[in-house]
PDB file of C-alpha atoms in Angstrom:
ATOM      1  CA  MET I   1     -39.064  -2.704 -48.011  1.00 54.00           C
ATOM      2  CA  SER I   2     -39.320  -4.034 -44.498  1.00 59.00           C
ATOM      3  CA  VAL I   3     -36.391  -5.191 -42.427  1.00 59.00           C
ATOM      4  CA  ASP I   4     -36.750  -8.291 -40.313  1.00 58.00           C
ATOM      5  CA  ARG I   5     -35.195  -7.533 -36.931  1.00 63.00           C
ATOM      6  CA  ARG I   6     -35.669 -10.996 -35.512  1.00 59.00           C
ATOM      7  CA  PRO I   7     -32.423 -12.832 -34.811  1.00 58.00           C
ATOM      8  CA  SER I   8     -31.611 -15.477 -37.345  1.00 58.00           C
ATOM      9  CA  ASP I   9     -30.796 -19.020 -36.291  1.00 54.00           C
ATOM     10  CA  ASP I  10     -27.067 -18.584 -36.876  1.00 53.00           C
ATOM     11  CA  SER I  11     -26.870 -15.554 -34.552  1.00 54.00           C
ATOM     12  CA  THR I  12     -27.148 -17.837 -31.507  1.00 57.00           C
ATOM     13  CA  THR I  13     -23.800 -19.426 -32.334  1.00 61.00           C
ATOM     14  CA  GLY I  14     -21.977 -16.094 -32.184  1.00 65.00           C
ATOM     15  CA  PRO I  15     -20.402 -14.566 -29.089  1.00 80.00           C
ATOM     16  CA  GLN I  16     -22.816 -14.063 -26.229  1.00 87.00           C
ATOM     17  CA  ALA I  17     -22.819 -10.949 -24.094  1.00 90.00           C
ATOM     18  CA  PRO I  18     -22.075 -11.695 -20.438  1.00 90.00           C
ATOM     19  CA  SER I  19     -24.961 -11.549 -18.017  1.00 94.00           C
ATOM     20  CA  MET I  20     -25.164  -8.773 -15.449  1.00 94.00           C
ATOM     21  CA  GLN I  21     -24.340 -11.326 -12.742  1.00 95.00           C
ATOM     22  CA  GLN I  22     -21.167 -12.301 -14.598  1.00 95.00           C
ATOM     23  CA  VAL I  23     -20.221  -8.651 -15.032  1.00 96.00           C
ATOM     24  CA  ASP I  24     -20.892  -7.929 -11.346  1.00 96.00           C
ATOM     25  CA  ALA I  25     -18.856 -10.974 -10.295  1.00 96.00           C
ATOM     26  CA  ALA I  26     -15.954  -9.927 -12.529  1.00 97.00           C
ATOM     27  CA  ILE I  27     -16.049  -6.370 -11.170  1.00 97.00           C
ATOM     28  CA  ASP I  28     -16.168  -7.635  -7.575  1.00 97.00           C
ATOM     29  CA  ALA I  29     -13.240  -9.992  -8.192  1.00 97.00           C
ATOM     30  CA  LYS I  30     -11.194  -7.207  -9.782  1.00 98.00           C
ATOM     31  CA  ALA I  31     -12.062  -4.830  -6.917  1.00 97.00           C
ATOM     32  CA  GLN I  32     -10.974  -7.418  -4.347  1.00 97.00           C
ATOM     33  CA  ARG I  33      -7.656  -7.985  -6.169  1.00 97.00           C
ATOM     34  CA  LEU I  34      -7.008  -4.247  -6.399  1.00 97.00           C
ATOM     35  CA  LYS I  35      -7.951  -3.751  -2.746  1.00 97.00           C
ATOM     36  CA  GLN I  36      -5.535  -6.504  -1.681  1.00 96.00           C
ATOM     37  CA  GLU I  37      -2.730  -5.114  -3.857  1.00 97.00           C
ATOM     38  CA  LEU I  38      -3.293  -1.619  -2.481  1.00 97.00           C
ATOM     39  CA  LYS I  39      -3.327  -2.912   1.087  1.00 96.00           C
ATOM     40  CA  GLN I  40      -0.025  -4.740   0.535  1.00 95.00           C
ATOM     41  CA  GLU I  41       1.575  -1.724  -1.114  1.00 96.00           C
ATOM     42  CA  LEU I  42       0.422   0.651   1.628  1.00 94.00           C
ATOM     43  CA  THR I  43       1.618  -1.734   4.321  1.00 94.00           C
ATOM     44  CA  GLN I  44       5.044  -1.932   2.685  1.00 93.00           C
ATOM     45  CA  GLU I  45       5.308   1.833   2.272  1.00 92.00           C
ATOM     46  CA  LEU I  46       4.148   2.573   5.819  1.00 91.00           C
ATOM     47  CA  THR I  47       6.505  -0.037   7.241  1.00 91.00           C
ATOM     48  CA  LYS I  48       9.394   1.431   5.269  1.00 89.00           C
ATOM     49  CA  HIS I  49       8.437   4.968   6.348  1.00 86.00           C
ATOM     50  CA  PHE I  50       8.109   4.127  10.038  1.00 86.00           C
ATOM     51  CA  ASP I  51      11.259   1.981  10.036  1.00 87.00           C
ATOM     52  CA  THR I  52      13.113   4.996   8.639  1.00 86.00           C
ATOM     53  CA  LYS I  53      11.503   7.284  11.244  1.00 85.00           C
ATOM     54  CA  ILE I  54      12.373   4.852  14.052  1.00 86.00           C
ATOM     55  CA  ASP I  55      15.959   4.530  12.819  1.00 86.00           C
ATOM     56  CA  SER I  56      16.379   8.311  12.603  1.00 87.00           C
ATOM     57  CA  SER I  57      14.840   8.696  16.071  1.00 89.00           C
ATOM     58  CA  LYS I  58      17.269   6.122  17.455  1.00 89.00           C
ATOM     59  CA  ILE I  59      20.153   8.046  15.905  1.00 90.00           C
ATOM     60  CA  GLU I  60      18.875  11.309  17.407  1.00 91.00           C
ATOM     61  CA  ILE I  61      18.549   9.692  20.831  1.00 92.00           C
ATOM     62  CA  MET I  62      22.036   8.203  20.621  1.00 92.00           C
ATOM     63  CA  ASN I  63      23.493  11.552  19.544  1.00 92.00           C
ATOM     64  CA  HIS I  64      21.684  13.299  22.391  1.00 91.00           C
ATOM     65  CA  MET I  65      22.922  10.708  24.879  1.00 92.00           C
ATOM     66  CA  ASP I  66      26.463  11.098  23.551  1.00 91.00           C
ATOM     67  CA  ARG I  67      26.217  14.870  24.056  1.00 90.00           C
ATOM     68  CA  LEU I  68      24.836  14.402  27.569  1.00 91.00           C
ATOM     69  CA  MET I  69      27.506  11.877  28.453  1.00 90.00           C
ATOM     70  CA  GLY I  70      30.156  14.112  26.926  1.00 86.00           C
ATOM     71  CA  ASN I  71      28.898  17.093  28.923  1.00 79.00           C
ATOM     72  CA  ALA I  72      28.634  15.047  32.108  1.00 72.00           C
ATOM     73  CA  GLY I  73      32.116  13.663  31.572  1.00 62.00           C
ATOM     74  CA  ALA I  74      33.560  17.103  30.864  1.00 58.00           C
ATOM     75  CA  GLY I  75      31.713  18.644  33.796  1.00 57.00           C
ATOM     76  CA  GLY I  76      32.828  15.872  36.107  1.00 50.00           C
ATOM     77  CA  ALA I  77      36.427  16.264  34.971  1.00 50.00           C
ATOM     78  CA  GLU I  78      36.316  19.983  35.665  1.00 49.00           C
ATOM     79  CA  GLU I  79      34.934  19.421  39.149  1.00 47.00           C
ATOM     80  CA  ASP I  80      37.631  16.871  39.944  1.00 48.00           C
ATOM     81  CA  ALA I  81      40.413  19.195  38.774  1.00 47.00           C
TER      82      ALA I  81
END
């Protein structure tokens, strides 16, 4: 009992496997989309992080200036008295 392993005529009408070039193109396209999404997400997160850092630094500077001005004002008042 031998088995014929040749494809029959009706097998050509079935689904075809993609070529390696199609697979490579699909992988490259997916990689580019993921890379772009990651870049956008990282940019957003870094911007948010540094905006928060800048805002907190501004607050620290303002608080420090207020203390300096308060000390200078108090010191000046004592010298005038």
